[in-house]
mmCIF file of C-alpha atoms and ligand atoms in Angstrom:
data_model
loop_
_atom_site.group_PDB
_atom_site.id
_atom_site.type_symbol
_atom_site.label_atom_id
_atom_site.label_comp_id
_atom_site.label_asym_id
_atom_site.label_seq_id
_atom_site.Cartn_x
_atom_site.Cartn_y
_atom_site.Cartn_z
ATOM 1 C CA UNK A 1 137.120 63.719 119.530
ATOM 2 C CA UNK A 2 134.674 65.749 117.484
ATOM 3 C CA UNK A 3 131.097 64.511 117.699
ATOM 4 C CA UNK A 4 129.515 63.909 114.274
ATOM 5 C CA UNK A 5 127.015 66.568 113.257
ATOM 6 C CA UNK A 6 124.242 66.137 110.683
ATOM 7 C CA UNK A 7 122.193 69.200 109.759
ATOM 8 C CA UNK A 8 119.259 69.372 107.351
ATOM 9 C CA UNK A 9 118.664 72.540 105.344
ATOM 10 C CA UNK A 10 115.069 72.501 104.159
ATOM 11 C CA UNK A 11 115.551 75.730 102.171
ATOM 12 C CA UNK A 12 112.260 77.229 100.885
ATOM 13 C CA UNK A 13 110.336 73.938 101.039
ATOM 14 C CA UNK A 14 107.515 72.274 103.007
ATOM 15 C CA UNK A 15 104.297 73.821 104.306
ATOM 16 C CA UNK A 16 102.605 74.024 107.697
ATOM 17 C CA UNK A 17 101.535 70.370 107.729
ATOM 18 C CA UNK A 18 104.378 68.707 105.801
ATOM 19 C CA UNK A 19 107.001 70.442 107.979
ATOM 20 C CA UNK A 20 105.462 68.952 111.115
ATOM 21 C CA UNK A 21 105.038 65.545 109.518
ATOM 22 C CA UNK A 22 108.688 65.520 108.448
ATOM 23 C CA UNK A 23 109.817 66.684 111.903
ATOM 24 C CA UNK A 24 107.755 63.989 113.616
ATOM 25 C CA UNK A 25 109.200 61.261 111.430
ATOM 26 C CA UNK A 26 112.720 62.527 112.106
ATOM 27 C CA UNK A 27 112.011 62.726 115.857
ATOM 28 C CA UNK A 28 110.805 59.149 116.016
ATOM 29 C CA UNK A 29 113.685 57.811 113.920
ATOM 30 C CA UNK A 30 116.566 59.421 115.768
ATOM 31 C CA UNK A 31 116.238 58.049 119.308
ATOM 32 C CA UNK A 32 119.162 55.692 118.844
ATOM 33 C CA UNK A 33 121.464 58.438 117.559
ATOM 34 C CA UNK A 34 120.636 60.891 120.321
ATOM 35 C CA UNK A 35 123.819 60.470 122.337
ATOM 36 C CA UNK A 36 126.270 60.013 119.517
ATOM 37 C CA UNK A 37 125.320 62.488 116.767
ATOM 38 C CA UNK A 38 124.505 66.192 116.945
ATOM 39 C CA UNK A 39 121.405 66.667 114.793
ATOM 40 C CA UNK A 40 119.497 69.691 113.653
ATOM 41 C CA UNK A 41 117.042 70.742 110.991
ATOM 42 C CA UNK A 42 116.705 74.221 109.511
ATOM 43 C CA UNK A 43 113.111 74.776 108.335
ATOM 44 C CA UNK A 44 111.809 78.032 106.845
ATOM 45 C CA UNK A 45 111.403 80.793 109.471
ATOM 46 C CA UNK A 46 107.604 80.553 109.521
ATOM 47 C CA UNK A 47 107.682 76.870 110.536
ATOM 48 C CA UNK A 48 110.500 77.098 113.094
ATOM 49 C CA UNK A 49 108.267 77.234 116.093
ATOM 50 C CA UNK A 50 105.968 74.369 115.139
ATOM 51 C CA UNK A 51 108.913 72.226 114.054
ATOM 52 C CA UNK A 52 110.709 72.998 117.345
ATOM 53 C CA UNK A 53 107.558 71.872 119.134
ATOM 54 C CA UNK A 54 107.345 68.656 117.093
ATOM 55 C CA UNK A 55 110.999 67.905 117.914
ATOM 56 C CA UNK A 56 110.819 68.897 121.572
ATOM 57 C CA UNK A 57 110.912 65.351 122.918
ATOM 58 C CA UNK A 58 113.808 64.380 120.629
ATOM 59 C CA UNK A 59 117.434 65.467 120.659
ATOM 60 C CA UNK A 60 117.159 67.020 117.214
ATOM 61 C CA UNK A 61 117.758 70.749 117.445
ATOM 62 C CA UNK A 62 116.314 73.493 115.333
ATOM 63 C CA UNK A 63 118.256 76.035 113.326
ATOM 64 C CA UNK A 64 117.362 79.047 111.211
ATOM 65 C CA UNK A 65 118.506 79.379 107.613
ATOM 66 C CA UNK A 66 119.570 82.982 108.151
ATOM 67 C CA UNK A 67 119.593 85.725 110.779
ATOM 68 C CA UNK A 68 119.930 89.500 110.861
ATOM 69 C CA UNK A 69 122.663 91.237 112.841
ATOM 70 C CA UNK A 70 120.633 93.924 114.611
ATOM 71 C CA UNK A 71 118.825 93.143 117.851
ATOM 72 C CA UNK A 72 115.571 94.938 117.071
ATOM 73 C CA UNK A 73 114.061 97.957 115.382
ATOM 74 C CA UNK A 74 113.203 99.261 111.932
ATOM 75 C CA UNK A 75 114.543 96.417 109.782
ATOM 76 C CA UNK A 76 111.463 95.337 107.853
ATOM 77 C CA UNK A 77 111.415 91.656 107.056
ATOM 78 C CA UNK A 78 114.418 90.706 109.170
ATOM 79 C CA UNK A 79 114.672 88.325 112.150
ATOM 80 C CA UNK A 80 117.019 88.918 115.105
ATOM 81 C CA UNK A 81 119.106 86.415 117.070
ATOM 82 C CA UNK A 82 117.006 87.033 120.191
ATOM 83 C CA UNK A 83 113.798 86.205 118.297
ATOM 84 C CA UNK A 84 115.335 82.934 117.161
ATOM 85 C CA UNK A 85 116.503 82.104 120.690
ATOM 86 C CA UNK A 86 113.067 82.976 121.994
ATOM 87 C CA UNK A 87 111.350 80.314 119.887
ATOM 88 C CA UNK A 88 113.856 77.584 120.683
ATOM 89 C CA UNK A 89 116.462 77.865 117.944
ATOM 90 C CA UNK A 90 119.981 76.667 118.680
ATOM 91 C CA UNK A 91 121.743 77.094 115.334
ATOM 92 C CA UNK A 92 121.628 79.415 112.359
ATOM 93 C CA UNK A 93 123.165 79.121 108.930
ATOM 94 C CA UNK A 94 125.245 82.134 107.910
ATOM 95 C CA UNK A 95 126.463 82.786 104.383
ATOM 96 C CA UNK A 96 124.822 79.843 102.658
ATOM 97 C CA UNK A 97 125.870 79.909 98.999
ATOM 98 C CA UNK A 98 122.324 80.708 97.875
ATOM 99 C CA UNK A 99 122.415 83.793 100.077
ATOM 100 C CA UNK A 100 125.853 84.718 98.763
ATOM 101 C CA UNK A 101 125.128 84.109 95.083
ATOM 102 C CA UNK A 102 121.348 84.491 94.668
ATOM 103 C CA UNK A 103 120.606 87.159 97.282
ATOM 104 C CA UNK A 104 124.003 88.860 97.012
ATOM 105 C CA UNK A 105 125.283 88.721 100.612
ATOM 106 C CA UNK A 106 128.850 89.913 101.110
ATOM 107 C CA UNK A 107 131.533 88.575 103.427
ATOM 108 C CA UNK A 108 131.159 91.746 105.485
ATOM 109 C CA UNK A 109 127.424 91.203 106.022
ATOM 110 C CA UNK A 110 127.969 87.519 106.782
ATOM 111 C CA UNK A 111 130.612 88.426 109.371
ATOM 112 C CA UNK A 112 128.137 90.764 111.074
ATOM 113 C CA UNK A 113 125.580 87.954 111.148
ATOM 114 C CA UNK A 114 128.034 85.413 112.594
ATOM 115 C CA UNK A 115 129.152 87.916 115.243
ATOM 116 C CA UNK A 116 125.601 88.871 116.203
ATOM 117 C CA UNK A 117 124.456 85.256 116.280
ATOM 118 C CA UNK A 118 127.194 84.334 118.773
ATOM 119 C CA UNK A 119 126.505 87.429 120.874
ATOM 120 C CA UNK A 120 122.841 86.398 120.919
ATOM 121 C CA UNK A 121 123.625 82.868 122.095
ATOM 122 C CA UNK A 122 123.121 81.054 118.778
ATOM 123 C CA UNK A 123 125.602 78.624 117.239
ATOM 124 C CA UNK A 124 126.355 79.754 113.676
ATOM 125 C CA UNK A 125 127.079 77.354 110.837
ATOM 126 C CA UNK A 126 129.290 79.413 108.534
ATOM 127 C CA UNK A 127 129.027 78.155 104.944
ATOM 128 C CA UNK A 128 131.994 78.558 102.631
ATOM 129 C CA UNK A 129 132.851 77.218 99.192
ATOM 130 C CA UNK A 130 133.914 77.921 95.658
ATOM 131 C CA UNK A 131 132.039 78.211 92.364
ATOM 132 C CA UNK A 132 132.808 75.755 89.550
ATOM 133 C CA UNK A 133 134.772 78.391 87.609
ATOM 134 C CA UNK A 134 136.830 79.105 90.727
ATOM 135 C CA UNK A 135 137.641 75.414 91.199
ATOM 136 C CA UNK A 136 138.581 75.098 87.530
ATOM 137 C CA UNK A 137 140.862 78.121 87.903
ATOM 138 C CA UNK A 138 142.532 76.466 90.957
ATOM 139 C CA UNK A 139 141.145 79.184 93.230
ATOM 140 C CA UNK A 140 139.416 76.879 95.729
ATOM 141 C CA UNK A 141 141.849 77.461 98.574
ATOM 142 C CA UNK A 142 141.893 81.198 97.979
ATOM 143 C CA UNK A 143 138.100 81.479 98.014
ATOM 144 C CA UNK A 144 137.759 79.309 101.097
ATOM 145 C CA UNK A 145 140.480 81.329 102.860
ATOM 146 C CA UNK A 146 138.612 84.539 102.099
ATOM 147 C CA UNK A 147 135.267 83.140 103.274
ATOM 148 C CA UNK A 148 136.706 81.738 106.515
ATOM 149 C CA UNK A 149 138.926 84.727 107.378
ATOM 150 C CA UNK A 150 136.300 87.340 106.560
ATOM 151 C CA UNK A 151 133.480 85.330 108.099
ATOM 152 C CA UNK A 152 135.327 85.030 111.413
ATOM 153 C CA UNK A 153 136.932 88.492 111.349
ATOM 154 C CA UNK A 154 137.181 90.086 114.763
ATOM 155 C CA UNK A 155 136.172 86.951 116.676
ATOM 156 C CA UNK A 156 138.338 85.726 119.571
ATOM 157 C CA UNK A 157 139.163 82.027 119.767
ATOM 158 C CA UNK A 158 136.582 81.674 122.492
ATOM 159 C CA UNK A 159 133.852 83.194 120.324
ATOM 160 C CA UNK A 160 134.989 81.334 117.204
ATOM 161 C CA UNK A 161 134.679 78.042 119.060
ATOM 162 C CA UNK A 162 130.879 78.491 118.864
ATOM 163 C CA UNK A 163 131.071 78.217 115.077
ATOM 164 C CA UNK A 164 130.687 75.166 112.859
ATOM 165 C CA UNK A 165 132.104 75.531 109.352
ATOM 166 C CA UNK A 166 130.281 73.968 106.412
ATOM 167 C CA UNK A 167 132.349 73.483 103.277
ATOM 168 C CA UNK A 168 129.865 73.494 100.414
ATOM 169 C CA UNK A 169 131.347 73.664 96.930
ATOM 170 C CA UNK A 170 128.701 75.570 94.972
ATOM 171 C CA UNK A 171 129.004 73.249 91.968
ATOM 172 C CA UNK A 172 127.926 70.328 94.156
ATOM 173 C CA UNK A 173 124.852 71.950 95.720
ATOM 174 C CA UNK A 174 121.600 70.561 94.381
ATOM 175 C CA UNK A 175 123.355 69.238 91.287
ATOM 176 C CA UNK A 176 123.821 65.579 92.187
ATOM 177 C CA UNK A 177 127.552 66.185 91.561
ATOM 178 C CA UNK A 178 129.069 65.363 94.934
ATOM 179 C CA UNK A 179 132.695 66.216 95.640
ATOM 180 C CA UNK A 180 134.662 63.004 95.973
ATOM 181 C CA UNK A 181 135.541 62.130 99.563
ATOM 182 C CA UNK A 182 139.184 62.975 98.738
ATOM 183 C CA UNK A 183 138.324 66.348 97.155
ATOM 184 C CA UNK A 184 136.264 67.254 100.210
ATOM 185 C CA UNK A 185 138.882 65.932 102.645
ATOM 186 C CA UNK A 186 141.594 68.039 100.980
ATOM 187 C CA UNK A 187 139.600 71.233 101.498
ATOM 188 C CA UNK A 188 138.592 70.283 105.055
ATOM 189 C CA UNK A 189 142.241 69.630 105.910
ATOM 190 C CA UNK A 190 143.134 72.994 104.362
ATOM 191 C CA UNK A 191 140.455 74.765 106.439
ATOM 192 C CA UNK A 192 141.599 73.085 109.644
ATOM 193 C CA UNK A 193 145.193 74.176 109.027
ATOM 194 C CA UNK A 194 143.967 77.681 108.251
ATOM 195 C CA UNK A 195 142.101 77.771 111.579
ATOM 196 C CA UNK A 196 145.265 76.637 113.356
ATOM 197 C CA UNK A 197 147.126 79.570 111.765
ATOM 198 C CA UNK A 198 144.365 82.054 112.557
ATOM 199 C CA UNK A 199 143.863 80.800 116.113
ATOM 200 C CA UNK A 200 145.625 77.784 117.559
ATOM 201 C CA UNK A 201 145.822 74.001 117.280
ATOM 202 C CA UNK A 202 143.269 73.471 120.027
ATOM 203 C CA UNK A 203 140.551 75.436 118.248
ATOM 204 C CA UNK A 204 141.412 73.833 114.913
ATOM 205 C CA UNK A 205 141.155 70.364 116.455
ATOM 206 C CA UNK A 206 137.857 71.080 118.175
ATOM 207 C CA UNK A 207 135.890 72.958 115.539
ATOM 208 C CA UNK A 208 133.573 70.836 113.425
ATOM 209 C CA UNK A 209 133.760 71.112 109.644
ATOM 210 C CA UNK A 210 130.764 69.720 107.751
ATOM 211 C CA UNK A 211 130.608 68.911 104.063
ATOM 212 C CA UNK A 212 127.561 69.912 102.013
ATOM 213 C CA UNK A 213 126.651 69.419 98.362
ATOM 214 C CA UNK A 214 124.504 66.506 97.164
ATOM 215 C CA UNK A 215 125.120 64.499 100.332
ATOM 216 C CA UNK A 216 122.940 61.377 100.109
ATOM 217 C CA UNK A 217 122.529 58.053 101.938
ATOM 218 C CA UNK A 218 124.780 56.374 99.356
ATOM 219 C CA UNK A 219 127.749 58.707 99.817
ATOM 220 C CA UNK A 220 127.349 59.770 103.459
ATOM 221 C CA UNK A 221 129.514 57.050 105.012
ATOM 222 C CA UNK A 222 132.397 57.562 102.583
ATOM 223 C CA UNK A 223 132.359 61.312 103.094
ATOM 224 C CA UNK A 224 132.147 61.081 106.888
ATOM 225 C CA UNK A 225 134.830 58.396 106.889
ATOM 226 C CA UNK A 226 137.391 61.069 106.000
ATOM 227 C CA UNK A 227 139.434 62.252 108.970
ATOM 228 C CA UNK A 228 138.489 65.936 108.698
ATOM 229 C CA UNK A 229 134.848 65.580 107.639
ATOM 230 C CA UNK A 230 132.863 65.816 110.871
ATOM 231 C CA UNK A 231 129.391 65.629 109.440
ATOM 232 C CA UNK A 232 127.105 66.772 106.653
ATOM 233 C CA UNK A 233 124.898 69.723 105.808
ATOM 234 C CA UNK A 234 122.157 68.087 103.779
ATOM 235 C CA UNK A 235 119.772 69.907 101.452
ATOM 236 C CA UNK A 236 117.582 67.837 99.126
ATOM 237 C CA UNK A 237 117.979 64.555 100.996
ATOM 238 C CA UNK A 238 116.897 66.192 104.281
ATOM 239 C CA UNK A 239 113.387 66.613 102.862
ATOM 240 C CA UNK A 240 112.898 62.839 102.784
ATOM 241 C CA UNK A 241 112.740 61.432 106.298
ATOM 242 C CA UNK A 242 114.095 58.030 105.275
ATOM 243 C CA UNK A 243 117.089 59.544 103.494
ATOM 244 C CA UNK A 244 117.874 61.958 106.316
ATOM 245 C CA UNK A 245 117.602 59.141 108.875
ATOM 246 C CA UNK A 246 119.875 56.938 106.769
ATOM 247 C CA UNK A 247 122.463 59.732 106.686
ATOM 248 C CA UNK A 248 122.249 60.069 110.470
ATOM 249 C CA UNK A 249 122.667 56.298 110.744
ATOM 250 C CA UNK A 250 125.845 56.585 108.650
ATOM 251 C CA UNK A 251 127.179 59.168 111.122
ATOM 252 C CA UNK A 252 126.846 56.854 114.143
HETATM 253 P P1 PGA B 1 122.028 69.694 98.572
HETATM 254 O O1 PGA B 1 122.129 71.121 99.360
HETATM 255 O O2 PGA B 1 122.290 68.625 99.597
HETATM 256 O O3 PGA B 1 120.652 69.670 98.013
HETATM 257 O O4 PGA B 1 123.092 69.739 97.533
HETATM 258 C C1 PGA B 1 123.092 71.340 100.340
HETATM 259 C C2 PGA B 1 122.973 72.740 100.877
HETATM 260 O O5 PGA B 1 122.701 73.666 100.094
HETATM 261 O O6 PGA B 1 123.141 73.001 102.092
#
């Protein structure tokens, strides 16, 4: 049985006081879910430590929105896995679509980040998903195959078991256009079968695959009711404590 997992991606939002306020409201609203749902929030780097502190008495973990693959040195502006571990981070997003399509990250770079994150003791959430034009050209499975295979390249089954996959169709992110539960389920099923081919049935059964893209309180239960949707990566709705808590409630 895969435990449901709800992660909030705050993106480049909040400030020093609103990040703590949001974290405190999430901490106080999630006591009931603590045993049954894995929960994390991914604030901007500069608020990670204070948010981790605000969540320290809760079972909500903290994740980074990105990570660099080198351990230390002359990499101006970058943050290493050991720095993230040091301030209490458990998870890190790798290859979020905004990093792929706005910042220009390649599969090769994302693979280095996933590999370094695992080596550094973090649990990566590898984001994959197609653009609208790719879906319309029936390339969804091909794009997702490339993102998953390249993202996990060189990782043993043991290492890959540290990874959570997030299927986030780019056309659904921040647009209010959610994939239907069936559209999402089809891709999740495809990814799970791909993992079984790449590794084995055990890994494919155990790995959690989250859906992301305009996940909201009103669609969370239907999405998570699908057999291969193990949770949600929530952007916009994770910035409103009530909405994020309602989504966690739907995961219980
Ligand atoms: P959204 O973002 O929920 O605002 O669509 C999801 C994400 O980018 O992770």
